[in-house]
Structure formats: C-alpha cells, structure tokens
Short mmCIF file of C-alpha atoms in Angstrom, two decimals:
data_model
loop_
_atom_site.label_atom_id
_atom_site.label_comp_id
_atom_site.label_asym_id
_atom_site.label_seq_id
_atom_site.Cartn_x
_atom_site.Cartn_y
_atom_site.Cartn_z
CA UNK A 276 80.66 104.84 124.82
CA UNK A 277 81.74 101.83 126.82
CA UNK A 278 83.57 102.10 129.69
CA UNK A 279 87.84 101.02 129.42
CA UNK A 280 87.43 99.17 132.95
CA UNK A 281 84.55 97.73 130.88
CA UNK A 282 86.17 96.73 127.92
CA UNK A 283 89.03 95.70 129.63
CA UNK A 284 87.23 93.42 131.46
CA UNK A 285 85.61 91.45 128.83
CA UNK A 286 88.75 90.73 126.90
CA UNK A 287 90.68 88.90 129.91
CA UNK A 288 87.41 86.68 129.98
CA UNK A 289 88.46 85.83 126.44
CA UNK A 290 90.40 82.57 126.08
CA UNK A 291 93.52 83.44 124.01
CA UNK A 292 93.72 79.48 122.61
CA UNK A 293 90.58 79.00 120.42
CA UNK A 294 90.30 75.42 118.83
CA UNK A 295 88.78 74.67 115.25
CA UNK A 296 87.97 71.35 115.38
CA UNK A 297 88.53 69.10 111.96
CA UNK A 298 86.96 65.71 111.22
CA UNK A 299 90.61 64.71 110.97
CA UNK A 300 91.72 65.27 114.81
CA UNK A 301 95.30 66.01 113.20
CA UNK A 302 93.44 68.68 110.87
CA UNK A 303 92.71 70.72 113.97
CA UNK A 304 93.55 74.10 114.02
CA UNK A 305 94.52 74.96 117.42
CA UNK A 306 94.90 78.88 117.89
CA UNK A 307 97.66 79.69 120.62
CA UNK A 308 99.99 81.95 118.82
CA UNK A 309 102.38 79.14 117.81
CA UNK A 310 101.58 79.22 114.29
CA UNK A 311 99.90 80.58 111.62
CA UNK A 312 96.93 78.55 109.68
CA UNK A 313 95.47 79.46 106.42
CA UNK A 314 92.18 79.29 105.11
CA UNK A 315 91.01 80.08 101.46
CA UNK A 316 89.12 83.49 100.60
CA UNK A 317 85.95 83.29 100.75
CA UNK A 318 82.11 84.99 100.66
CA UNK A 319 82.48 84.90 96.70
CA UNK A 320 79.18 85.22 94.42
CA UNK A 321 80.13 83.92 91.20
CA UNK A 322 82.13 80.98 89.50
CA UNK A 323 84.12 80.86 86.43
CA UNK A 324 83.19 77.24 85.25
CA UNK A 325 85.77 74.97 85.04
CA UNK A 326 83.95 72.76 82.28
CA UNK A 327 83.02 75.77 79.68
CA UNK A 328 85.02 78.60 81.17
CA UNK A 329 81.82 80.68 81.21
CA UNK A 330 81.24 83.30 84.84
CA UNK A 331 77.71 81.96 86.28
CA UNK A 332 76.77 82.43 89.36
CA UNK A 333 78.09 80.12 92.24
CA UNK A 334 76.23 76.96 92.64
CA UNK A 335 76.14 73.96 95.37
CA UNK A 336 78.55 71.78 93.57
CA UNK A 337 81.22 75.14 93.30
CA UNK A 338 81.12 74.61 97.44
CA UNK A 339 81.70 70.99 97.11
CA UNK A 340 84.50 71.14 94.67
CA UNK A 341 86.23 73.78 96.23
CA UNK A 342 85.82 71.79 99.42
CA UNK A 343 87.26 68.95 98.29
CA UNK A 344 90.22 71.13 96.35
CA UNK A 345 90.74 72.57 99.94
CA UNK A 346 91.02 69.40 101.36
CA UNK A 347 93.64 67.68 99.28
CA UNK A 348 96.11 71.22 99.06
CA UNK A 349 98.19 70.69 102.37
CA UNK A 350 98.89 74.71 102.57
CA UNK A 351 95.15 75.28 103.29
CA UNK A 352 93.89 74.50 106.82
CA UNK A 353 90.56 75.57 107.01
CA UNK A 354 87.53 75.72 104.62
CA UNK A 355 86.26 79.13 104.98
CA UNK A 356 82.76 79.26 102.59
CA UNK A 357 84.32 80.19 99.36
CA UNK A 358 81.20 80.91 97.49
CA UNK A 359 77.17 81.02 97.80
CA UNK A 360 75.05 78.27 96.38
CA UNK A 361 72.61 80.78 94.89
CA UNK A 362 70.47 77.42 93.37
CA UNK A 363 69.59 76.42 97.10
CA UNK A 364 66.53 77.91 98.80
CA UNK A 365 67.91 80.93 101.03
CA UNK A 366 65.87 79.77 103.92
CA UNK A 367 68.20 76.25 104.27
CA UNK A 368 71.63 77.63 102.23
CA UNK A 369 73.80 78.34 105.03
CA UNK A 370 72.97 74.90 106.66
CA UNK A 371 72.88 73.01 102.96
CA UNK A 372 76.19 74.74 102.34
CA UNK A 373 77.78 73.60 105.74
CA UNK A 374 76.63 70.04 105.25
CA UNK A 375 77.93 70.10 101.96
CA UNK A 376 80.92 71.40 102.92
CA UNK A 377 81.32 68.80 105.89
CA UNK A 378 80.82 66.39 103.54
CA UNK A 379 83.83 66.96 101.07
CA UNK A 380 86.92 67.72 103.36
CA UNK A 381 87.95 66.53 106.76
CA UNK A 382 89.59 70.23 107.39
CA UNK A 383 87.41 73.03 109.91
CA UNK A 384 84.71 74.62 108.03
CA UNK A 385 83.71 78.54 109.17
CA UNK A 386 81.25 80.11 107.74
CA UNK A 387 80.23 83.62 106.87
CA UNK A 388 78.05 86.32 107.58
CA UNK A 389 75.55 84.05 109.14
CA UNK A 390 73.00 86.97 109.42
CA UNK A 391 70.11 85.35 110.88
CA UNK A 392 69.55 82.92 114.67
CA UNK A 393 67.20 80.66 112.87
CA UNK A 394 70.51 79.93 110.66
CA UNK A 395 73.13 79.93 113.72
CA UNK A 396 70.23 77.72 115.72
CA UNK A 397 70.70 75.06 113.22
CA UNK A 398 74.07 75.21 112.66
CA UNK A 399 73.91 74.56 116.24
CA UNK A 400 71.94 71.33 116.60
CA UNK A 401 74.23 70.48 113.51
CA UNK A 402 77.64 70.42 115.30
CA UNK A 403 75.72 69.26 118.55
CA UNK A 404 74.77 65.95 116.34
CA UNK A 405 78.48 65.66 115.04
CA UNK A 406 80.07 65.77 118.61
CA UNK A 407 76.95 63.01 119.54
CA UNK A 408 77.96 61.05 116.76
CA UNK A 409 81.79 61.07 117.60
CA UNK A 410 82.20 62.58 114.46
CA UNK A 411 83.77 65.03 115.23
CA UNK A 412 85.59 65.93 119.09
CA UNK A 413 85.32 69.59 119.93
CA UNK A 414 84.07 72.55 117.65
CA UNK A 415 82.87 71.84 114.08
CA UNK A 416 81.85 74.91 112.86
CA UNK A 417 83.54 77.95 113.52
CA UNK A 418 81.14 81.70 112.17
CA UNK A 419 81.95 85.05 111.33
CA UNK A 420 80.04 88.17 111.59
CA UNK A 421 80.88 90.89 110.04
CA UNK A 422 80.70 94.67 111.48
CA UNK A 423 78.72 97.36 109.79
CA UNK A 424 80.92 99.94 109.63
CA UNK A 425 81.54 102.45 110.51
CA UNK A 426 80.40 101.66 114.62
CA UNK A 427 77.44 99.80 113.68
CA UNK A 428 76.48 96.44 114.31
CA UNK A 429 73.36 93.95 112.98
CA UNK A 430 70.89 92.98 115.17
CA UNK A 431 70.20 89.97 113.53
CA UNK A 432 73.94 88.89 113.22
CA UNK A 433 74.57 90.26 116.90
CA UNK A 434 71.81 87.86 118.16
CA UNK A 435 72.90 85.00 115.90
CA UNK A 436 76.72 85.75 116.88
CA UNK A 437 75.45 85.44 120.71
CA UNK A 438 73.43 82.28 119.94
CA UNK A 439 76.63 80.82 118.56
CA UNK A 440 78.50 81.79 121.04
CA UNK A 441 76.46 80.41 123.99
CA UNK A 442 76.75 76.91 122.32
CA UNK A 443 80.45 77.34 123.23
CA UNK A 444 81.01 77.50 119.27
CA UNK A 445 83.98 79.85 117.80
CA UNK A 446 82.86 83.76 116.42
CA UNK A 447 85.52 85.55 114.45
CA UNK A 448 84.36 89.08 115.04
CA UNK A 449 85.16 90.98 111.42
CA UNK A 450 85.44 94.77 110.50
CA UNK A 451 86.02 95.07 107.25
CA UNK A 452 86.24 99.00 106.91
CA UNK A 453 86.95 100.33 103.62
CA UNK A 454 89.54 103.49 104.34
CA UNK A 455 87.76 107.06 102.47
CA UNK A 456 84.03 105.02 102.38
CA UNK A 457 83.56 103.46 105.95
CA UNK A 458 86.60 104.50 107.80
CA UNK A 459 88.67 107.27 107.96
CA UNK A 460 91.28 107.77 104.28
CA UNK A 461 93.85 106.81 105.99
CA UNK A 462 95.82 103.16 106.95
CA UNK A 463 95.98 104.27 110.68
CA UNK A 464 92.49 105.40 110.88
CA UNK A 465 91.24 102.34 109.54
CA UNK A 466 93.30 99.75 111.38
CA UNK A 467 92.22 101.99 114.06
CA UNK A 468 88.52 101.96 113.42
CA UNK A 469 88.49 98.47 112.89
CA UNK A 470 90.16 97.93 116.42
CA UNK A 471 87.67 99.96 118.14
CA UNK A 472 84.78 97.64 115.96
CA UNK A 473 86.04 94.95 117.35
CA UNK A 474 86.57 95.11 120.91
CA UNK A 475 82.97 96.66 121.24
CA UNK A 476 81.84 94.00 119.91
CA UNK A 477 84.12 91.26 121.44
CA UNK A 478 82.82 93.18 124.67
CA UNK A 479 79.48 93.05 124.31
CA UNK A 480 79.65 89.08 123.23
CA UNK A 481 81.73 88.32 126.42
CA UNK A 482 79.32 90.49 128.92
CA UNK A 483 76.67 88.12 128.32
CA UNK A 484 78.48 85.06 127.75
CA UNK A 485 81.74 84.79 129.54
CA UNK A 486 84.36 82.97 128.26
CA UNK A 487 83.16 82.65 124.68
CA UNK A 488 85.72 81.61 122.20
CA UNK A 489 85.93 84.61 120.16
CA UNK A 490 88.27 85.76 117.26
CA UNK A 491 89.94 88.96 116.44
CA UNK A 492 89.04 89.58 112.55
CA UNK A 493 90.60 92.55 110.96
CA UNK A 494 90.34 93.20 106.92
CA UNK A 495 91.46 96.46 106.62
CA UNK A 496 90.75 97.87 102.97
CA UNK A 497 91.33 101.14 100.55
CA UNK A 498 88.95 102.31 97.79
CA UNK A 499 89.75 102.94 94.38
CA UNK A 500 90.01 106.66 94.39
CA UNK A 501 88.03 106.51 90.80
CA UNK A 502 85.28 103.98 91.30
CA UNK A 503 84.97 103.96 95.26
CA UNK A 504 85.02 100.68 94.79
CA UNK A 505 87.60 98.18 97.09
CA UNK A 506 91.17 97.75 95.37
CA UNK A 507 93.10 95.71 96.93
CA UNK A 508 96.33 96.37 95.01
CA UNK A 509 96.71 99.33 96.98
CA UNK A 510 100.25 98.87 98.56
CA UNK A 511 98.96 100.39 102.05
CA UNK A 512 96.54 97.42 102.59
CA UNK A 513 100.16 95.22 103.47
CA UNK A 514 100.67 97.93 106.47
CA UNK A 515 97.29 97.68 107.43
CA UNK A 516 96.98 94.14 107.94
CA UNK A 517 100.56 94.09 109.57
CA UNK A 518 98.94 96.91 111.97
CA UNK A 519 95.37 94.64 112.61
CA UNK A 520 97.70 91.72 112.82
CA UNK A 521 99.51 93.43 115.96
CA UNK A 522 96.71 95.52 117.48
CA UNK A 523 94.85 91.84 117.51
CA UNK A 524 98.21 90.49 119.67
CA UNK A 525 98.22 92.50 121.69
CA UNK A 526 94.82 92.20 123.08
CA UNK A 527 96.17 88.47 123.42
CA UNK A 528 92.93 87.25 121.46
CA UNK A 529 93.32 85.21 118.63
CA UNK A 530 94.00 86.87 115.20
CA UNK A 531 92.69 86.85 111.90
CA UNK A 532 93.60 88.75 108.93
CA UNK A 533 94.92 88.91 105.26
CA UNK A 534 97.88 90.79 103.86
CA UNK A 535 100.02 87.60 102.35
CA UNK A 536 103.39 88.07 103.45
CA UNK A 537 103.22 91.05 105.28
CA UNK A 538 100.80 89.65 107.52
CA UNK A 539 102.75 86.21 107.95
CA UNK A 540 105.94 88.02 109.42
CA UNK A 541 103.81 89.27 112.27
CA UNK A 542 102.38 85.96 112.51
CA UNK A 543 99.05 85.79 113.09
CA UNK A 544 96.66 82.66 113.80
CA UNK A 545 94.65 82.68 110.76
CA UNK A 546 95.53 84.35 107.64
CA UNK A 547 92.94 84.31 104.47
CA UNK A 548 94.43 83.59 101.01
CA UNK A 549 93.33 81.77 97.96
CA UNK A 550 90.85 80.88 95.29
CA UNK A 551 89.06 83.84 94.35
CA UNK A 552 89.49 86.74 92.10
CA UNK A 553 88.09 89.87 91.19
CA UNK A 554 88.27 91.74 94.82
CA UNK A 555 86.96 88.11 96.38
CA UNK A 556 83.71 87.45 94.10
CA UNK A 557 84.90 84.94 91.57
CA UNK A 558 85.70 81.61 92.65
CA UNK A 559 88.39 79.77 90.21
CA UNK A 560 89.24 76.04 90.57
CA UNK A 561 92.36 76.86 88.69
CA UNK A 562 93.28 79.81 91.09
CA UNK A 563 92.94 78.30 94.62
CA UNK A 564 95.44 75.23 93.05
CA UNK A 565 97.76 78.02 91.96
CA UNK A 566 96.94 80.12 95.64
CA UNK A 567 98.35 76.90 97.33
CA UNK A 568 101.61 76.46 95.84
CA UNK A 569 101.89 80.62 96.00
CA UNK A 570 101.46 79.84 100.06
CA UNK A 571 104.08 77.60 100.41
CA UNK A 572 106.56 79.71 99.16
CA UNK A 573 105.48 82.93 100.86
CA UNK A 574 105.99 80.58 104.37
CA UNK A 575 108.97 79.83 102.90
CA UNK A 576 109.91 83.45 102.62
CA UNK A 577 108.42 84.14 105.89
CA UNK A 578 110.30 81.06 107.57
CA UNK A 579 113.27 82.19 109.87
CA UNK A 580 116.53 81.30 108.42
CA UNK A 581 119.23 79.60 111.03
CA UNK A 582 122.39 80.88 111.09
CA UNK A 583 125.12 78.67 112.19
CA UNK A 584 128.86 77.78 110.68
CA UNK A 585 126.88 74.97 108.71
CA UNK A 586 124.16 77.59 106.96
CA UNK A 587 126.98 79.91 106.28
CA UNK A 588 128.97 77.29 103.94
CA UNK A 589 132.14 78.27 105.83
CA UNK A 590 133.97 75.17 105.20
CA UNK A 591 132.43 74.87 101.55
CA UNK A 592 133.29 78.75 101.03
CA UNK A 593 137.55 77.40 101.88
CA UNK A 594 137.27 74.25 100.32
CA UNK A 595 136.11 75.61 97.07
CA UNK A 596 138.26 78.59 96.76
CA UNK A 597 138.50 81.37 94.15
CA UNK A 598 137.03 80.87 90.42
CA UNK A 599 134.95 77.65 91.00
CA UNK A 600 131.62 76.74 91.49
CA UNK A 601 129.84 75.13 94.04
CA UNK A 602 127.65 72.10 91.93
CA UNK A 603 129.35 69.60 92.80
CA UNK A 604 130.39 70.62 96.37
CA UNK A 605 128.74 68.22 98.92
CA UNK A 606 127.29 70.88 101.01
CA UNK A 607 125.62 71.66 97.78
CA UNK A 608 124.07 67.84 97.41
CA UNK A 609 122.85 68.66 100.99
CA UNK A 610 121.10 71.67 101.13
CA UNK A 611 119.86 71.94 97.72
CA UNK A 612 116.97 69.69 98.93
CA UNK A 613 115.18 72.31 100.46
CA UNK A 614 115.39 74.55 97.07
CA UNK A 615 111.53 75.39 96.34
CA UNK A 616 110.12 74.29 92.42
CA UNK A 617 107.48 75.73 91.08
CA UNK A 618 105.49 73.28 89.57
CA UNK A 619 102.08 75.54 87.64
CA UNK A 620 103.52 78.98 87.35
CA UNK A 621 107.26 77.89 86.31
CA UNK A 622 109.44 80.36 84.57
CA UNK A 623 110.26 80.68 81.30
CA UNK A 624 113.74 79.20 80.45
CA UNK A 625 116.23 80.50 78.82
CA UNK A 626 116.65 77.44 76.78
CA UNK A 627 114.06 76.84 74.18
CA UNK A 628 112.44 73.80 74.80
CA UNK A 629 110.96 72.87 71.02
CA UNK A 630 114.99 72.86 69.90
CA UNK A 631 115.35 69.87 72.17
CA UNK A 632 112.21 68.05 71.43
CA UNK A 633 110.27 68.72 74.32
CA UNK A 634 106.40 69.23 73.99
CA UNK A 635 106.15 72.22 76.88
CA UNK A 636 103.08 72.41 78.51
CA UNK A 637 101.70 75.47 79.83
CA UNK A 638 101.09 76.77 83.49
CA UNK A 639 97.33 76.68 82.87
CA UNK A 640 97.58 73.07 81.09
CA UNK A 641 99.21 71.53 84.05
CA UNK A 642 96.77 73.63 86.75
CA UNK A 643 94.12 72.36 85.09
CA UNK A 644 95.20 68.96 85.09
CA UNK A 645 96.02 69.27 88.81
CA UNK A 646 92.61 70.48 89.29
CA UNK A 647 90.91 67.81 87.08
CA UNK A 648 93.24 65.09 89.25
CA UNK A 649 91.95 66.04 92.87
CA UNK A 650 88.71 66.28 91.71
CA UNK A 651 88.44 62.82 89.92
CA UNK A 652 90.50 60.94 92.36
CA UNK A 653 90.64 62.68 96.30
CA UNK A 654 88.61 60.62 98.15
CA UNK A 655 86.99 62.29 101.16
CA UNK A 656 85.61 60.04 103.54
CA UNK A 657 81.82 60.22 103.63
CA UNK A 658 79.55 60.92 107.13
CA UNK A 659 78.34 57.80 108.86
CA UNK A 660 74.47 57.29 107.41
CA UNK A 661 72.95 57.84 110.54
CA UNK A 662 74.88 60.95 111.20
CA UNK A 663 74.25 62.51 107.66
CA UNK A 664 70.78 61.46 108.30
CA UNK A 665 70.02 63.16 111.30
CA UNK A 666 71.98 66.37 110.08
CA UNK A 667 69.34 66.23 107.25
CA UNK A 668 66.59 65.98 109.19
CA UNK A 669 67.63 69.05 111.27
CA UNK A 670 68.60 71.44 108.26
CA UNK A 671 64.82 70.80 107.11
CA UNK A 672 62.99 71.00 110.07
CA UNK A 673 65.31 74.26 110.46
CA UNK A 674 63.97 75.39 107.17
CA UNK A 675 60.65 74.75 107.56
CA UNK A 676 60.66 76.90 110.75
CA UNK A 677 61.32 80.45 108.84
CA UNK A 678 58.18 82.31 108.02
CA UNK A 679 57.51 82.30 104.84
#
C-alpha cells in the first residue's frame, strides 16, 4: 500500500501540460486542458483488405495506409498504432512500425504496449536522431503501457515505461479493466479501480524520475454477460469514461479516454475514436474515413452554443410573423452556413432519386472513393535521406541486440 502523502507527492511533480510533438509544428498536440485532441483506435490485429475485401491479418503497409488516411482527415490529431505488422520480425516491429508510421503523416505518433526496454531504448535513439536532425522540435513519440489488472503491473513494460520516461519522452499510463473479469461488476468500481491503477503507477514513474511527462489513460470496459468477452455497446461504458474523464481532472494530469460524446462534454485532452471494428481488432480503411466525418459532428454536438439576441432569431422571429417560413429570411442565408452535411453516410431522401434521373451512389461507393483518393493522391512529405538513414541504422542495430 503506498502511502497518500506519497502519492500525493508524486502527482504535483507531474507537469499538467504534456506536449506531442508533430513533424508539422502546427500538428502539435499541446495538452493543457484547453481542448480536446483525437487520435484513431488503435492496437488492432487484423485488416479487412481494401483491394479483395478478404480479413487477413494486419500487415506493414495496413500501418502506412492508415497513417497516411490519418494524416489527410483533419478531425484526427494523433496517429495512435492502429494495427500490428504481423509480416515484420517481432524483434524490430515496434521500431519498423514507428518509422513507418513517421514516414506517412506529419501528425504525433504514440505507440502501444511497448512491452520490452530493448524496444523503448530504440525508440529512444530514434526520436533523439529526429530532434538532431531538426526534424522534428520537442517529443516525437509519445508510448503507452498498459496496466495488468487488476493491481498488477509488467516488469518489462514498467522498466521500458521508466526508460521512456527518463528520455523526457511522454507515457500515457492505461488501465483498461474489464468490469465482472478484472474489476469489480460495477461502473463505479471500475472507474474506481482504474483510478487507483493509475496513480500507483503514475507514482512509482515520478519517484524515480521527477517531472516525467506522464498521461492519465482510463478505458473503462463491461463484459458481455454471455461470452465474458468485452462489449462495448454496453450503455454504462459512456458513464464510465465520463467518470475516468473527471477522476483524471482532477488529479490535474493530462487525460485520456474514450466514450465519444459522453467523454467530449467533460472534455478531456485526448479522446480515442476511429478506424477499427470488432471491439478494436479489425482495422477498416473505409471505417476510419467514415470515424472522421462521425467526429466532426459529435464536436459539433459537443460545441457550446452562444446565446445572444442574434442566435435567438429575435428580429427574424417578428419580421417573419405567423404562417411563414423562414427560407428566404436573411438571417436564414446567414446562419445556414454552419448547417453540418453528411457527405458518406447521407440519409435516405424522401424523394426518389431514379424518378429524376439521378444515378445515386451509395455511402460505401463514395467512402471508398474517398479512401481510394487520399491514398492515390495525399502526399506526405518524406524524411530527409540522412535522417531516414540513420533511423535505419539504429532500428537494426536495435534488432540485432535481442537474444535470439
């Protein structure tokens, strides 16, 4: 049991204002409590192939796609690893998948569960070279370790979190508890295990290096009371991450969670949303194109709404009178500008379009056209030569350095 005074302690050492460095300095995601960035889903395992349609597992050129997708979808902010690439050697994947990653968007990159220090160590040297090279200007890599839960953390992933750390590089520290398998079966239990994950380890990270940039990462989730399995349509897991979204707050640490829109009213720094289905396995190009327009209107719906004479159409309201409608009104002409359109998952209408000639195309059509347009035309400007290079030359000598 560790000591409040203790705990206490460590968390004012934390900096509340974590940066995520981008390639693009205006990419940056700067975590005061001002605003709320997104990143896609990620740690997925498989990929529904966008050429044949066929699941397979996730591949090298699934993270560079989905990189590049990331980059060019302005509602995304940060490349969290979306998937795997199960056809590179697991001795130099986390490293191959961060320079690939690097490579195809000029948003932050954070990856996931990095689970041993040989794989932190040359993640390291990697964003060491960057900052050398003037690549990039402050943090450009961001990791997160993830909890065993219940109350249990990795050695392996503690030391790697620690190594991380003590190159002044950001750690979200994740509990993912699963409420009736790894935390207690209820939403308050869990948010409250989760917390308690958390700040143990957040202490023990900040004991031995001070003033680490560390992240609060809460993912509270409910099994399926058949399968045990997670289910994340359970309607509790909205309350949950509101909950981890607050209890992160107020610890005035920087906060990470899910929950869509839930999650956005108690606006959090980081939120995770987009690109993967089947409970976060299944990477779809198609989905994390659909995922982005879905986040602009939930920070739509989450946007305040000013209320002044103006907003409230008072002089429109008189000027129209009784029985009329407002179309042609000129406070109508104004503010119908900021009227959101769908543009892949539009409604049906009510008129039939094939009675006026016009050849409809479907939601998936025009995603997958979207898709197949970033993908043949987003430029992402490459690393300098030297740069990529000497990043290659570290990620082997890196590899070459695990025992066999």
């Amino acid at each position: 049991r560790l000591p409040r005074a203790v705990v206490e302690a460590a968390r004012r050492r934390a900096p509340r204002t974590v940066r995520l460095g981008a390639r693009d300095p205006l990419r940056t995601a700067v975590l005061d409590g001002t605003r709320t960035y997104v990143t896609t889903d990620g740690c997925g395992s498989k990929t529904i192939d966008f050429t044949t349609g066929e699941r397979r597992p996730s591949r090298l050129e699934d993270v560079a796609a989905s990189a590049r997708l990331t980059d060019a979808l302005d509602t995304l902010h940060v490349y969290w690893m979306m998937v795997s690439a199960h056809d590179v050697p697991p001795e130099s994947r986390v490293a191959r998948e961060f320079l690939t990653a690097a490579q195809n968007t000029t948003k932050h990159v954070q990856m996931i569960d990095v689970a041993r220090p040989d794989e932190a160590r040359a993640l390291a040297g990697m964003a060491r070279a960057l900052l050398d090279a003037g690549v990039f200007t402050e943090t450009p890599v961001s990791m997160l370790i993830s909890i065993v839960s219940p109350l249990r953390l990795d050695p392996s992933g503690t030391e790697a979190a620690l190594l991380f750390a003590g190159a002044g590089l950001p750690v979200a520290l994740c509990s993912m508890p699963i409420a009736s398998v790894t935390s207690p079966a209820t939403a308050p239990g869990t948010v409250l295990l989760a917390h308690a994950e958390i700040l143990a380890f957040a202490t023990i990270v900040q004991t031995l290096v001070p003033g680490a940039p560390v992240i609060y990462t809460s993912f509270p989730a409910f099994a399926d009371a058949r399968t045990g399995i997670t289910n994340y349509r359970d309607p509790r897991r909205f309350w949950a991450a509101s909950a981890a979204s607050q209890m992160g707050l107020s610890m005035n640490l920087p906060c990470f969670t899910s929950g869509e829109l839930a999650s956005l009213l108690q606006r959090p720094d980081l939120l995770c949303f987009g690109g993967l289905l089947e409970v976060s396995t299944l990477l779809s190009y198609e989905q994390l194109v659909i995922d982005a327009e879905i986040l602009r209107d939930l920070a739509v719906s989450a946007a305040p709404q000013e209320v002044t004479a103006e907003t409230l159409g008072l002089s429109a309201i008189a000027e129209v009178g009784p029985g009329r409608h407002f179309l042609a009104h000129p406070h109508t002409a104004k503010h119908i500008r900021d009227f959101v359109v769908p543009k892949f998952a539009e409604p049906e209408r009510a008129v039939e379009p094939e009675r006026h000639g016009i050849i409809k195309e479907s939601p998936r059509e025009k995603t997958r056209r979207e898709v197949r347009r970033i993908l043949d035309q987003h430029q992402v400007p490459p690393l300098p030569e030297r740069t990529a290079a000497t990043l290659e030359t570290i990620l082997e000598e890196s590899a070459r350095a695990v025992p066999a």
